[in-house]
Short mmCIF file of C-alpha atoms in Angstrom, two decimals:
data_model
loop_
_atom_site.label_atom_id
_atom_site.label_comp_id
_atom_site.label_asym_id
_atom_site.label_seq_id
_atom_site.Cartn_x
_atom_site.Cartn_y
_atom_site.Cartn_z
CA UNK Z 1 45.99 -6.14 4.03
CA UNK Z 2 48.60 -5.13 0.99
CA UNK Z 3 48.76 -4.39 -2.35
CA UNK Z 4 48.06 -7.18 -4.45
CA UNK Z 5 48.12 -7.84 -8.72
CA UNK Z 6 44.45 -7.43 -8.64
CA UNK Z 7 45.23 -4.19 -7.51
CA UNK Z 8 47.72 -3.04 -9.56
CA UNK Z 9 45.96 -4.18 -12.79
CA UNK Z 10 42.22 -2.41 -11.56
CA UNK Z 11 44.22 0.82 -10.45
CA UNK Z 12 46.92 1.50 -13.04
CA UNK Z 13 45.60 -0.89 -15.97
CA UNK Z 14 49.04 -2.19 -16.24
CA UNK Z 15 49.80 -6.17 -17.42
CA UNK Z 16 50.67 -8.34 -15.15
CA UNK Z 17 51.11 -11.71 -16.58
CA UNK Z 18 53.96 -11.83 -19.02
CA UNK Z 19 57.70 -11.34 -19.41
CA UNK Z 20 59.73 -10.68 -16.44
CA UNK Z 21 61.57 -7.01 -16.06
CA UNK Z 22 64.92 -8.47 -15.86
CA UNK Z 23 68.21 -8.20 -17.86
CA UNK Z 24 71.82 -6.22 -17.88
CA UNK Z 25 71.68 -2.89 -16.19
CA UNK Z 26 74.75 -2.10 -17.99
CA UNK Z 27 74.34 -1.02 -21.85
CA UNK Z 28 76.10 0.85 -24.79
CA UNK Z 29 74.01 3.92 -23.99
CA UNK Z 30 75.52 5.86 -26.33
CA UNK Z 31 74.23 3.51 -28.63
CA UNK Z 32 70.89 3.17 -27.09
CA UNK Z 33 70.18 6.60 -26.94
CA UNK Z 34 70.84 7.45 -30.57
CA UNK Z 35 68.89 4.20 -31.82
CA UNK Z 36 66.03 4.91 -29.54
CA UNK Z 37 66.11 8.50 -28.94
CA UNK Z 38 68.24 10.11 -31.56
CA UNK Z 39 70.28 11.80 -29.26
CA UNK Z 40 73.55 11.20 -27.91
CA UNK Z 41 73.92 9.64 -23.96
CA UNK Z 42 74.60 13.43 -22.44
CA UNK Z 43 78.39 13.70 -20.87
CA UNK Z 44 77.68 16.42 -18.17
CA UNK Z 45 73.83 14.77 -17.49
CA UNK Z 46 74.53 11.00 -16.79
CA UNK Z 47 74.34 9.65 -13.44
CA UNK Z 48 75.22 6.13 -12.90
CA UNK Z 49 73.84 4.99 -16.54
CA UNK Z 50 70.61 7.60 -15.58
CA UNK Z 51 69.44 11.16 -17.48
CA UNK Z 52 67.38 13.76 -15.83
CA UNK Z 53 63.66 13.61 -16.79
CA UNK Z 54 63.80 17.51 -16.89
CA UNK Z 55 66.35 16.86 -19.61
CA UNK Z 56 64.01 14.04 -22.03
CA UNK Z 57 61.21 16.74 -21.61
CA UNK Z 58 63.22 19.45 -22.68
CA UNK Z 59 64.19 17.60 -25.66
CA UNK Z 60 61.00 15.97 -26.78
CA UNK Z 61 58.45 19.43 -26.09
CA UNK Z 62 55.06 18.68 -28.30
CA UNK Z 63 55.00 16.52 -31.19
CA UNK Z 64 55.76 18.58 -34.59
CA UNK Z 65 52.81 18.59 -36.98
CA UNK Z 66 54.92 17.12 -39.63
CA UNK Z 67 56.34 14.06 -37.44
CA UNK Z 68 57.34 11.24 -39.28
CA UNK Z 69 56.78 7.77 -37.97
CA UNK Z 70 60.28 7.57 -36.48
CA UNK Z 71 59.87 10.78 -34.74
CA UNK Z 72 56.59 9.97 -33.61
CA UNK Z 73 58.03 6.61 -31.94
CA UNK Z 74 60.57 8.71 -30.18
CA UNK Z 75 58.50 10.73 -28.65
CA UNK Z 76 56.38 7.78 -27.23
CA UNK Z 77 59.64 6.48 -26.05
CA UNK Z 78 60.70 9.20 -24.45
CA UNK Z 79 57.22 9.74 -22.71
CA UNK Z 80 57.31 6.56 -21.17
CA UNK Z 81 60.39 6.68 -20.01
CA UNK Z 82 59.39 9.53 -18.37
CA UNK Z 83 56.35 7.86 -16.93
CA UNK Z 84 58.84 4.70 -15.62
CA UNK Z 85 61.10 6.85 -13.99
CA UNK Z 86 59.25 9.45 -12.69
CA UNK Z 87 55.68 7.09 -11.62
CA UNK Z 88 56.57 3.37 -11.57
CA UNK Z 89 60.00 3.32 -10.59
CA UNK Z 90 60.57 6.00 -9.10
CA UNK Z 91 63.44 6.69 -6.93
CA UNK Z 92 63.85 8.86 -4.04
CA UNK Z 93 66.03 11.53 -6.40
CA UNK Z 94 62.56 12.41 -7.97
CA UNK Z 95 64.11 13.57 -11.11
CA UNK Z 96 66.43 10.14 -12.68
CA UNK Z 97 65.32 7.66 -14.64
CA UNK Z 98 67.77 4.87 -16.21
CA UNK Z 99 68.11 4.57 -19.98
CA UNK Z 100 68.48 1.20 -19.64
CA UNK Z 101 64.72 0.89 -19.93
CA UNK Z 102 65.06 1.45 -23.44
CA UNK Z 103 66.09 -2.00 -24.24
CA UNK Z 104 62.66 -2.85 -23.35
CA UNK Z 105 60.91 -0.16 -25.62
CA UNK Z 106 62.99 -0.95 -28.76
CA UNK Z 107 59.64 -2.38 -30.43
CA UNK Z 108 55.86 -1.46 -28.96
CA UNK Z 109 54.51 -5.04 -30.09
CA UNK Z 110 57.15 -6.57 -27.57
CA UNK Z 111 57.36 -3.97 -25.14
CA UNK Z 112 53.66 -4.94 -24.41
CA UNK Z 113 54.40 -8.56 -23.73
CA UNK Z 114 56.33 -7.12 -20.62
CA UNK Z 115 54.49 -7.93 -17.17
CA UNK Z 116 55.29 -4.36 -16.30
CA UNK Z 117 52.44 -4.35 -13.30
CA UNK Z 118 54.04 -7.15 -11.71
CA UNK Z 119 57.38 -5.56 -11.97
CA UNK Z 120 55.49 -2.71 -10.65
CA UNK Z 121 54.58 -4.44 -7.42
CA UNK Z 122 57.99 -5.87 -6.66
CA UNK Z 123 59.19 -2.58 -6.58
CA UNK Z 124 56.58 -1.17 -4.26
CA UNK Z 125 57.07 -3.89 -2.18
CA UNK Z 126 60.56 -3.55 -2.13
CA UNK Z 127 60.23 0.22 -1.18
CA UNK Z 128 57.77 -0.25 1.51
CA UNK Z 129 59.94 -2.60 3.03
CA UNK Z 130 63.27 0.03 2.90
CA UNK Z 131 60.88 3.10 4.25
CA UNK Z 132 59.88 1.18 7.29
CA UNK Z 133 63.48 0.48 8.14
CA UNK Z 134 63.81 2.38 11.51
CA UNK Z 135 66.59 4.56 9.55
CA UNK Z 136 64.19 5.25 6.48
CA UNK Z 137 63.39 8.64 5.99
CA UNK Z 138 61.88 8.46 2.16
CA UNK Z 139 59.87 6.19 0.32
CA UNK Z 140 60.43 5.90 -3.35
CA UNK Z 141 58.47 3.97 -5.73
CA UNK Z 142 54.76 3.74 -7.45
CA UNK Z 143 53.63 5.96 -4.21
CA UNK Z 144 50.36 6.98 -6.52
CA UNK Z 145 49.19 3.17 -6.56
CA UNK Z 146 49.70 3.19 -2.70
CA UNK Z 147 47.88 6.24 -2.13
CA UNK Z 148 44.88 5.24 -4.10
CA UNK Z 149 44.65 1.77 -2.81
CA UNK Z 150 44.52 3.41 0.81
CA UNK Z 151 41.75 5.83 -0.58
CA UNK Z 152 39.94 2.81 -1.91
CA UNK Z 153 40.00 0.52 1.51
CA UNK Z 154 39.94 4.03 3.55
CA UNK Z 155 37.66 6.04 3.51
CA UNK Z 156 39.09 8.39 6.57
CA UNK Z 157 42.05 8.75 4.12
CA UNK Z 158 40.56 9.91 1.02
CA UNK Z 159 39.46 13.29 0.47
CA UNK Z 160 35.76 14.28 -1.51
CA UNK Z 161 35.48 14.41 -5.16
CA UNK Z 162 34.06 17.69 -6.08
CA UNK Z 163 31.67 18.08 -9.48
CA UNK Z 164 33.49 17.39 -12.94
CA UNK Z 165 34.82 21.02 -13.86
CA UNK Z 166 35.16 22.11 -17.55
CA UNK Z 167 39.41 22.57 -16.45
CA UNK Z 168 39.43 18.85 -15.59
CA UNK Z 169 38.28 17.60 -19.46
CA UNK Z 170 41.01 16.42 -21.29
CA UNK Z 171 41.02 17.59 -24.98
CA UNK Z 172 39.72 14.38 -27.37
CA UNK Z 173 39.59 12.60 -24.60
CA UNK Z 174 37.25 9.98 -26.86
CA UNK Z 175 40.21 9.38 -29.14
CA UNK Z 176 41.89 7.89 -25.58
CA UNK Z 177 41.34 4.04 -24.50
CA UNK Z 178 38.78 3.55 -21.96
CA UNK Z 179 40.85 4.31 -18.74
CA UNK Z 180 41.54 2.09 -15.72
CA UNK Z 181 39.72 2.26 -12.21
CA UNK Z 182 42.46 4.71 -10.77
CA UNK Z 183 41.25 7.00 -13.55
CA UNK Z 184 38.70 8.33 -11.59
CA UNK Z 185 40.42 10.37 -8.78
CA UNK Z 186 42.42 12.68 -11.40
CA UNK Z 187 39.44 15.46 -11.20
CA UNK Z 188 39.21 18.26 -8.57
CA UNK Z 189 39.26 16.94 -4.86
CA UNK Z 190 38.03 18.51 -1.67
CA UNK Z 191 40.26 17.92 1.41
CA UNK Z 192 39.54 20.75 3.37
CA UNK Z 193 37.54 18.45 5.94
CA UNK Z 194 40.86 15.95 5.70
CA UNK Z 195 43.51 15.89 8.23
CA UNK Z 196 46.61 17.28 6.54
CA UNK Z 197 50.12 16.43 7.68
CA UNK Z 198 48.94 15.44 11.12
CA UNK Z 199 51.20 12.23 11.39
CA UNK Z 200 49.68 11.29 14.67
CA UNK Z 201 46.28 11.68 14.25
CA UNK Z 202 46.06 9.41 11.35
CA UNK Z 203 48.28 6.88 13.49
CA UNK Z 204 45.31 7.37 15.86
CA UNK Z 205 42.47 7.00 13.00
CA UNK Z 206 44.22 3.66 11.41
CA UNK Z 207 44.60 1.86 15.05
CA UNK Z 208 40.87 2.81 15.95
CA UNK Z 209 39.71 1.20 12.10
CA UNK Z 210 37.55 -1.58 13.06
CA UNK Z 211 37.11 -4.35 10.35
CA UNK Z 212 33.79 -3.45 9.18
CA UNK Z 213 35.03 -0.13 8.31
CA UNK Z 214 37.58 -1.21 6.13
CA UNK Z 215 36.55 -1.69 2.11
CA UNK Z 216 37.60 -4.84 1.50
CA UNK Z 217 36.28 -5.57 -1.66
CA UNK Z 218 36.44 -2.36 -3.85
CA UNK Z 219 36.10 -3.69 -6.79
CA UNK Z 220 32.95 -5.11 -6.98
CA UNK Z 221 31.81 -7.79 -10.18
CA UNK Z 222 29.65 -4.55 -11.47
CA UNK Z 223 32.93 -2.02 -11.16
CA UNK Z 224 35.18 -4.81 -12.82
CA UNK Z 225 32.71 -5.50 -16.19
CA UNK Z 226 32.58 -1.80 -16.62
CA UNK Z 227 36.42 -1.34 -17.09
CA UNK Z 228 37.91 -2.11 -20.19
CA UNK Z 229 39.31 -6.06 -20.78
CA UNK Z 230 43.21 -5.09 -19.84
CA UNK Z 231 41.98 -4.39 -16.42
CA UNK Z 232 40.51 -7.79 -15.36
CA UNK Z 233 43.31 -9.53 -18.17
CA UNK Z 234 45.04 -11.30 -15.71
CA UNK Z 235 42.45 -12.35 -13.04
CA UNK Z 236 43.50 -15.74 -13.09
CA UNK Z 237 47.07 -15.18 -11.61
CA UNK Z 238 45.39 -12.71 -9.15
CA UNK Z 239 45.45 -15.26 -6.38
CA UNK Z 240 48.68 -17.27 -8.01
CA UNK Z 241 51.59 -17.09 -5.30
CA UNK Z 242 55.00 -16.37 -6.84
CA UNK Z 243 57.91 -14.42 -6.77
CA UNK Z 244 58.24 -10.83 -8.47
CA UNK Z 245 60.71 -9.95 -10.68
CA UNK Z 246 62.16 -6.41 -10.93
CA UNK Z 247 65.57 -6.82 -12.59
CA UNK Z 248 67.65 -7.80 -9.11
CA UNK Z 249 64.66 -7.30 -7.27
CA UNK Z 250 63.04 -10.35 -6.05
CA UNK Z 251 59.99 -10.28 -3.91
CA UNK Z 252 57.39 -13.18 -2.88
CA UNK Z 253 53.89 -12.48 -3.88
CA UNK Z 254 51.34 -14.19 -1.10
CA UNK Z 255 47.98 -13.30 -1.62
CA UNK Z 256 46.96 -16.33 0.28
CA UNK Z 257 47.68 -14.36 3.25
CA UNK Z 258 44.99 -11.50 2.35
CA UNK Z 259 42.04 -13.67 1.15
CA UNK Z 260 39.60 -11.23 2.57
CA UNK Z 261 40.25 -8.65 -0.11
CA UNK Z 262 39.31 -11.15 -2.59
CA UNK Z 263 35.55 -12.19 -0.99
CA UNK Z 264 36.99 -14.92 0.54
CA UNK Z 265 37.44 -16.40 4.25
CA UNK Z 266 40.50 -16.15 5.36
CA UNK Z 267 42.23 -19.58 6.53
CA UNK Z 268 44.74 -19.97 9.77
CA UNK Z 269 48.16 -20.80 8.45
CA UNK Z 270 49.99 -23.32 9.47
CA UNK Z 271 52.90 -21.83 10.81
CA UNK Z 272 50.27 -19.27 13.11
CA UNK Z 273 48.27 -22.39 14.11
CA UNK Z 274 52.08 -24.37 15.41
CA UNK Z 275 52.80 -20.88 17.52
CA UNK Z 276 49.32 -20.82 19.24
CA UNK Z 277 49.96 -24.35 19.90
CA UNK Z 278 53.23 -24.11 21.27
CA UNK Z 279 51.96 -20.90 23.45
CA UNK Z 280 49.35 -22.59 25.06
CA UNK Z 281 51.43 -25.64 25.96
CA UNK Z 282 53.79 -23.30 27.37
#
């Protein structure tokens, strides 16, 4: 089992079929920040080309009333900046994001030609890979698309949704988009009849899973025509195999290997069928 795109573009509504997340790391932030922000890069707040996500909030509070359309764009760039640095790629400081994201936020039209989901994935995968180093400690990354894929495929994992409660409406929420699949978990959960923090016991609840009490299939043809179109956008590079781009990040995408998550059997691969081969000739 693993993440896949299908995942990624159900859960977090993000695209996943477009321009790669790549380019220079290093940029005139100065420049960037003024053109983009209207501030200046801060001398005694930059880390390695990064700026606290404390600081953008403390400089973009709500929107004015009288915001013009270049004030307005700000903000939005500074709130998803916030969102990339502090959701999708993360990093294990919890409070850094880089500016050099801004190159990619310069114009909205473009920025949405971005396959930010795939980038997304890369970087997850990349994490995943670093936290179960026997030295790893942390994991960084999009650890809210991990945790509700688990609770998806899991049900031992996931806690109990309680009733809708007046406190979880959000105000106008019907001026909003129709929201993705991951939308759903954001109200009130029960999970006092969870195991919390007990490391071992959940070791002990995965390795006793047997496969027909794993969810395979969440997402169901009825669940997927209910979302809204940019969820399912990209289901025809769902099964594609390819690499992921995240800037220097690099990682193979091989859904072939997981073809039980899409409804379909799941085939020996070569390389397994040569091992069993050479085992039993051995």
């Amino acid at each position: 089992m693993t993440i896949t795109l299908q995942d990624v573009q159900i859960i977090l509504g993000l695209p996943i079929d477009g321009l790669p997340i790549t380019g220079r790391v290093e940029q005139d932030y100065d420049a960037l920040c003024m053109t983009q922000l209207g501030f200046p890069f801060p001398e005694n707040n930059r880390t390695g080309g990064r700026i606290q996500i404390r600081q953008l909030s403390r400089w973009f509070p709500n929107l004015p009333n009288n915001a013009d359309d270049v004030e307005v764009q700000r903000y939005a760039r500074a709130y998803i900046l916030q969102l990339l640095g502090g959701t999708l790629f993360a990093d294990k400081s919890n409070n850094l994001v880089h500016i050099t994201y801004l190159q990619f936020l310069e114009d909205f039209e473009a920025a949405g030609q971005y396959s930010w989901g795939s980038a997304t994935l890369a970087h997850l995968y990349r994490q995943l890979c670093l936290a179960a180093d026997v030295d790893g400690a942390e994991i960084a990354g999009p650890v809210i698309l991990l945790q509700i894929w688990a609770w998806d495929r899991l049900p031992f994992l996931a806690p109990i949704m309680r009733n809708v409660l007046r406190d979880d409406i959000i105000p106008n929420e019907e001026l909003f988009p129709p929201p993705p699949f991951g939308h759903r978990w954001r109200h009130a959960l029960e999970t006092t009849g969870t195991s919390m923090h007990v490391l071992t016991k959940y070791k002990e609840m995965i390795d006793m899973q047997a496969p027909d009490e794993v969810i395979w299939e969440p997402y169901p043809e009825t669940v997927i025509r209910d979302l809204p179109a940019y969820c399912s956008s990209g289901h025809a590079i769902w099964r594609t195999r390819a690499p992921l781009l995240f800037f220097c990040v690099v990682e193979m995408y091989n859904p072939d290997r997981v073809m039980r998550q899409f409804g379909l059997k799941q085939r020996i691969h070569l390389y397994i069928a040569q091992a069993w081969s050479y085992i039993r000739l051995t």
